Short mmCIF file of C-alpha atoms and ligand atoms in Angstrom, two decimals:
data_model
loop_
_atom_site.label_atom_id
_atom_site.label_comp_id
_atom_site.label_asym_id
_atom_site.label_seq_id
_atom_site.Cartn_x
_atom_site.Cartn_y
_atom_site.Cartn_z
CA MET J 1 105.53 115.16 93.05
CA THR J 2 102.60 117.22 93.56
CA PRO J 3 101.37 116.73 97.19
CA ILE J 4 98.37 113.96 97.59
CA THR J 5 95.88 115.18 99.73
CA LEU J 6 92.17 113.56 100.79
CA HIS J 7 90.87 115.50 97.77
CA THR J 8 93.15 113.86 95.30
CA LEU J 9 92.11 110.54 96.67
CA GLN J 10 88.36 111.42 96.46
CA GLN J 11 88.88 112.57 93.17
CA MET J 12 90.55 109.44 92.03
CA LYS J 13 87.59 107.42 93.39
CA GLN J 14 85.20 109.55 91.46
CA LYS J 15 87.07 108.94 88.28
CA ASP J 16 87.46 104.91 89.11
CA GLU J 17 91.42 105.47 89.27
CA LYS J 18 92.96 103.09 92.02
CA PHE J 19 95.60 104.49 94.24
CA VAL J 20 98.59 102.92 95.98
CA CYS J 21 99.38 102.59 99.62
CA ILE J 22 101.91 100.97 101.35
CA THR J 23 103.70 100.98 104.86
CA ALA J 24 106.90 102.50 105.53
CA TYR J 25 108.94 103.10 108.96
CA ASP J 26 112.13 105.18 107.60
CA ALA J 27 113.01 108.14 105.45
CA LEU J 28 114.97 106.26 102.74
CA PHE J 29 112.26 103.66 101.99
CA THR J 30 109.76 106.62 101.82
CA GLN J 31 111.64 108.40 99.44
CA LEU J 32 111.93 105.60 97.29
CA PHE J 33 108.24 104.62 97.54
CA CYS J 34 107.27 108.28 96.55
CA GLU J 35 109.85 108.07 93.64
CA ALA J 36 107.82 104.78 92.61
CA GLY J 37 104.50 106.57 92.60
CA VAL J 38 102.95 105.38 95.71
CA GLU J 39 100.29 107.90 96.62
CA VAL J 40 99.65 106.97 100.43
CA ILE J 41 102.24 106.02 103.12
CA LEU J 42 101.25 104.50 106.57
CA VAL J 43 103.25 104.23 109.66
CA GLY J 44 101.54 101.32 111.01
CA ASP J 45 101.54 99.42 114.00
CA SER J 46 102.66 96.29 112.09
CA LEU J 47 105.96 98.00 112.82
CA GLY J 48 105.63 95.97 116.03
CA MET J 49 105.72 92.69 114.14
CA VAL J 50 108.03 93.55 110.85
CA LEU J 51 110.45 95.67 112.90
CA GLN J 52 110.31 94.58 116.63
CA GLY J 53 109.55 90.96 116.16
CA HIS J 54 106.44 90.76 118.53
CA ASP J 55 104.07 88.32 117.22
CA SER J 56 101.40 90.91 117.32
CA THR J 57 100.71 94.69 117.28
CA ILE J 58 99.75 95.04 120.94
CA PRO J 59 103.09 95.75 122.36
CA VAL J 60 103.61 99.04 120.00
CA THR J 61 103.68 102.43 122.05
CA MET J 62 102.71 106.00 121.21
CA GLU J 63 106.44 106.59 121.19
CA ASP J 64 107.11 104.04 118.55
CA ILE J 65 104.96 105.35 116.03
CA ILE J 66 106.01 109.07 116.77
CA TYR J 67 109.65 108.27 116.24
CA HIS J 68 108.94 106.39 112.83
CA MET J 69 106.46 109.11 111.74
CA GLN J 70 109.44 111.69 112.33
CA CYS J 71 111.58 109.46 109.85
CA VAL J 72 108.93 108.77 107.56
CA LYS J 73 108.25 112.66 107.34
CA ARG J 74 111.95 113.44 106.52
CA GLY J 75 111.88 111.01 103.57
CA ASN J 76 108.40 111.93 102.32
CA GLN J 77 108.26 113.81 98.71
CA GLY J 78 104.68 114.49 98.39
CA ALA J 79 102.74 111.30 99.71
CA LEU J 80 99.72 111.62 102.08
CA LEU J 81 101.02 110.07 105.63
CA ILE J 82 98.82 108.22 107.66
CA ALA J 83 99.87 107.21 111.36
CA ASP J 84 98.45 104.22 113.61
CA LEU J 85 97.00 105.16 117.00
CA PRO J 86 98.42 101.95 118.56
CA PHE J 87 96.76 99.62 120.96
CA MET J 88 95.02 101.44 124.27
CA SER J 89 96.11 104.65 123.04
CA TYR J 90 92.55 105.88 122.22
CA SER J 91 90.39 104.48 125.07
CA SER J 92 88.92 107.83 126.16
CA GLU J 93 88.01 111.23 124.67
CA SER J 94 90.85 113.06 126.08
CA GLN J 95 93.54 110.15 125.38
CA THR J 96 92.20 109.85 121.81
CA LEU J 97 92.53 113.85 121.04
CA GLU J 98 95.93 114.31 122.95
CA ASN J 99 97.39 111.12 121.05
CA SER J 100 96.22 112.29 117.66
CA ALA J 101 97.63 115.56 118.19
CA ARG J 102 100.97 114.15 119.05
CA LEU J 103 100.87 112.09 115.62
CA MET J 104 99.77 115.25 113.68
CA ARG J 105 102.73 117.19 115.34
CA ALA J 106 105.12 114.44 114.51
CA GLY J 107 104.17 114.58 110.61
CA ALA J 108 100.70 112.77 110.09
CA HIS J 109 97.93 114.17 107.69
CA VAL J 110 95.42 111.50 108.75
CA ILE J 111 95.21 108.99 111.83
CA LYS J 112 94.02 105.51 111.84
CA LEU J 113 91.82 104.09 114.48
CA GLU J 114 90.75 100.48 114.50
CA GLY J 115 87.16 99.56 115.25
CA GLY J 116 83.53 99.94 114.32
CA ALA J 117 80.68 101.80 116.12
CA TRP J 118 82.51 102.30 118.94
CA ILE J 119 84.88 104.64 117.34
CA ALA J 120 82.26 106.72 115.72
CA GLU J 121 82.18 109.21 118.58
CA SER J 122 85.99 109.36 118.37
CA THR J 123 85.88 110.08 114.66
CA ARG J 124 83.14 112.66 115.20
CA LEU J 125 85.76 114.39 117.89
CA LEU J 126 88.43 114.18 115.87
CA THR J 127 87.04 115.46 112.41
CA GLU J 128 85.37 118.44 114.22
CA ARG J 129 88.73 119.47 115.16
CA GLY J 130 90.46 119.20 111.90
CA ILE J 131 92.27 115.85 112.17
CA PRO J 132 90.95 113.43 109.37
CA VAL J 133 90.35 109.76 110.34
CA CYS J 134 90.73 106.44 108.42
CA ALA J 135 88.55 104.03 110.17
CA HIS J 136 90.14 100.31 110.03
CA MET J 137 87.59 97.79 109.74
CA GLY J 138 87.30 93.87 109.23
CA LEU J 139 90.19 92.16 110.67
CA THR J 140 91.56 94.52 113.10
CA PRO J 141 94.86 93.14 114.61
CA GLN J 142 94.93 95.00 117.96
CA SER J 143 91.47 92.70 118.73
CA VAL J 144 93.57 89.60 117.66
CA ASN J 145 93.03 87.95 120.97
CA ARG J 146 89.10 88.64 120.74
CA LEU J 147 89.05 87.69 117.17
CA GLY J 148 90.56 84.29 118.17
CA GLY J 149 93.56 84.93 115.40
CA PHE J 150 94.26 86.74 112.30
CA ARG J 151 91.06 85.29 110.61
CA VAL J 152 88.92 86.49 107.77
CA GLN J 153 86.08 88.58 108.97
CA GLY J 154 82.43 89.42 107.46
CA ARG J 155 82.10 85.67 106.22
CA ASP J 156 78.36 85.05 107.74
CA PRO J 157 75.81 87.58 106.20
CA GLN J 158 74.96 88.80 109.86
CA GLN J 159 78.41 89.51 110.34
CA ALA J 160 78.60 91.42 106.82
CA ASN J 161 75.84 93.59 107.22
CA THR J 162 76.83 94.70 110.67
CA ILE J 163 80.02 95.52 108.86
CA ILE J 164 78.42 97.56 106.22
CA GLN J 165 76.02 99.57 108.88
CA GLU J 166 78.92 100.33 110.87
CA ALA J 167 81.24 101.65 107.78
CA LEU J 168 78.13 103.79 106.64
CA MET J 169 77.86 104.73 110.34
CA LEU J 170 81.57 106.14 110.30
CA GLU J 171 81.03 107.71 107.40
CA GLU J 172 78.48 109.70 108.70
CA TYR J 173 80.35 110.44 111.81
CA GLY J 174 82.96 112.15 109.36
CA ALA J 175 85.59 109.74 108.44
CA SER J 176 87.66 110.59 105.55
CA MET J 177 89.08 107.22 104.51
CA LEU J 178 88.20 103.35 105.36
CA LEU J 179 90.55 100.54 105.45
CA LEU J 180 89.18 97.05 105.19
CA GLU J 181 91.30 94.43 106.31
CA CYS J 182 90.69 90.62 105.18
CA ILE J 183 87.22 90.46 104.17
CA PRO J 184 85.43 88.75 101.27
CA ALA J 185 86.01 90.84 97.95
CA ALA J 186 82.34 91.00 97.29
CA LEU J 187 81.59 92.58 100.95
CA ALA J 188 84.33 95.05 100.01
CA LEU J 189 82.64 96.00 96.49
CA THR J 190 79.56 96.46 98.35
CA ILE J 191 80.87 98.87 100.93
CA SER J 192 83.22 100.81 98.48
CA GLU J 193 80.24 101.48 96.35
CA LYS J 194 77.74 102.54 98.90
CA LEU J 195 80.68 104.89 100.59
CA THR J 196 81.52 108.21 99.03
CA ILE J 197 84.88 108.40 100.89
CA PRO J 198 87.91 106.41 99.59
CA VAL J 199 87.95 102.84 100.68
CA ILE J 200 91.53 100.88 100.69
CA GLY J 201 91.68 97.23 100.82
CA ILE J 202 94.52 94.60 102.35
CA GLY J 203 93.15 91.07 101.59
CA ALA J 204 89.75 92.58 100.35
CA GLY J 205 90.03 91.94 96.74
CA LYS J 206 90.59 94.62 93.86
CA ASP J 207 87.30 96.50 93.59
CA VAL J 208 88.16 98.82 96.38
CA ASP J 209 89.65 102.45 95.62
CA GLY J 210 93.35 101.91 96.76
CA GLN J 211 95.28 99.07 97.57
CA ILE J 212 97.78 98.61 100.71
CA MET J 213 100.59 96.34 101.52
CA VAL J 214 103.16 96.01 104.34
CA MET J 215 106.59 96.75 102.70
CA HIS J 216 107.90 93.41 104.01
CA ASP J 217 105.57 91.44 102.35
CA VAL J 218 106.08 93.17 99.06
CA LEU J 219 109.81 92.47 99.37
CA GLY J 220 108.88 88.91 100.17
CA ILE J 221 110.32 89.06 103.51
CA SER J 222 107.85 88.73 106.04
CA PRO J 223 107.60 84.80 107.50
CA ILE J 224 103.74 84.65 107.50
CA THR J 225 102.40 84.95 103.85
CA PRO J 226 98.74 84.77 103.73
CA LYS J 227 96.96 84.59 100.29
CA PHE J 228 96.54 87.86 99.55
CA VAL J 229 100.29 88.90 99.93
CA LYS J 230 102.63 89.01 96.77
CA ASN J 231 106.03 89.13 96.58
CA PHE J 232 106.98 91.56 93.71
CA LEU J 233 110.95 91.37 94.43
CA ALA J 234 110.77 87.57 93.25
CA GLU J 235 110.17 89.03 89.57
CA SER J 236 111.98 92.40 89.67
CA LYS J 237 114.86 92.96 87.35
CA GLU J 238 115.70 96.41 89.27
CA GLY J 239 116.04 95.40 92.34
CA ILE J 240 113.93 96.73 94.99
CA PRO J 241 112.83 99.87 93.35
CA GLY J 242 111.85 97.55 90.18
CA ALA J 243 109.61 95.67 92.78
CA ILE J 244 107.89 98.77 94.04
CA LYS J 245 107.49 99.97 90.41
CA SER J 246 105.71 96.64 89.61
CA TYR J 247 103.53 96.73 92.80
CA VAL J 248 102.35 100.54 91.73
CA ALA J 249 101.51 99.42 88.12
CA ALA J 250 99.82 95.89 89.35
CA VAL J 251 97.65 98.04 91.09
CA LYS J 252 96.90 100.58 88.88
CA ASP J 253 96.05 98.49 86.04
CA GLU J 254 93.98 96.01 88.55
CA SER J 255 95.91 92.96 88.11
CA PHE J 256 96.77 92.78 91.93
CA PRO J 257 95.18 91.61 93.68
CA SER J 258 94.03 88.73 91.57
CA PRO J 259 90.92 86.36 92.55
CA GLU J 260 93.56 83.69 93.80
CA GLN J 261 94.81 86.65 96.18
CA SER J 262 91.18 87.51 97.24
CA TYR J 263 88.78 86.02 99.81
CA ASN J 264 85.48 84.82 98.45
O1 LIG A 1 99.64 98.51 110.74
C1 LIG A 1 99.51 98.04 109.60
O2 LIG A 1 100.56 98.26 108.83
C2 LIG A 1 98.30 97.86 108.92
C3 LIG A 1 98.00 97.62 107.48
C4 LIG A 1 98.10 95.87 107.79
C5 LIG A 1 97.18 98.25 106.80
O3 LIG A 1 97.38 98.44 109.60
#
């Protein structure tokens, strides 16, 4: 597969072609996802919940993400690889730069940080030094305690406006991508129309540029199933490869997520 770059995703956005993202944590699933046509793979701190059995992403360490990124890199066949900076690994400038460099050395092409205006300066610092940033807004799981649980964000107009303004600010500070988690579909549409960078959604409706799912959700083995999750394995006649191909096809033809799998 021709390697996917930020430029590829930018062109897809311009042509209104949806791209497909999924989380992965090891080499063989990564290979399978690439063969199914997935364009972007995230080594997410969701590994704390789906691999390690924690009830949040907070216990995940840099060493955890580095280890899984190294595994994913070995199985990669051209997907764009994003790595999460875990909880409290980007609280100062020097820590952000050093930890991002460690993830890039482990194989990441893009670094993902959770936050709004407060990560603008880090976004600028990283971008100026050649490290592309994916900003993660809306429901930011590392702040689950402050948010009072895994709840939909941006439902009241004031909060929605803050998300829009901060997304614009992060683009201005150099973010290369934006990920929106658990926000109303109409808000996600507004943001992806206002921004020139590719916008990925999870629980953000279908009108963003790409969709992402945690691989365990696609395979229907997560204990918690919010409304935006779909088990693609349930209807697959070709096991796991068939499930991933169906996920890819459903994102491309915009049948996933449906209105029932979105927030309004
Ligand atoms: O860590 C992760 O897997 C994520 C997804 C939920 C987007 O950030």
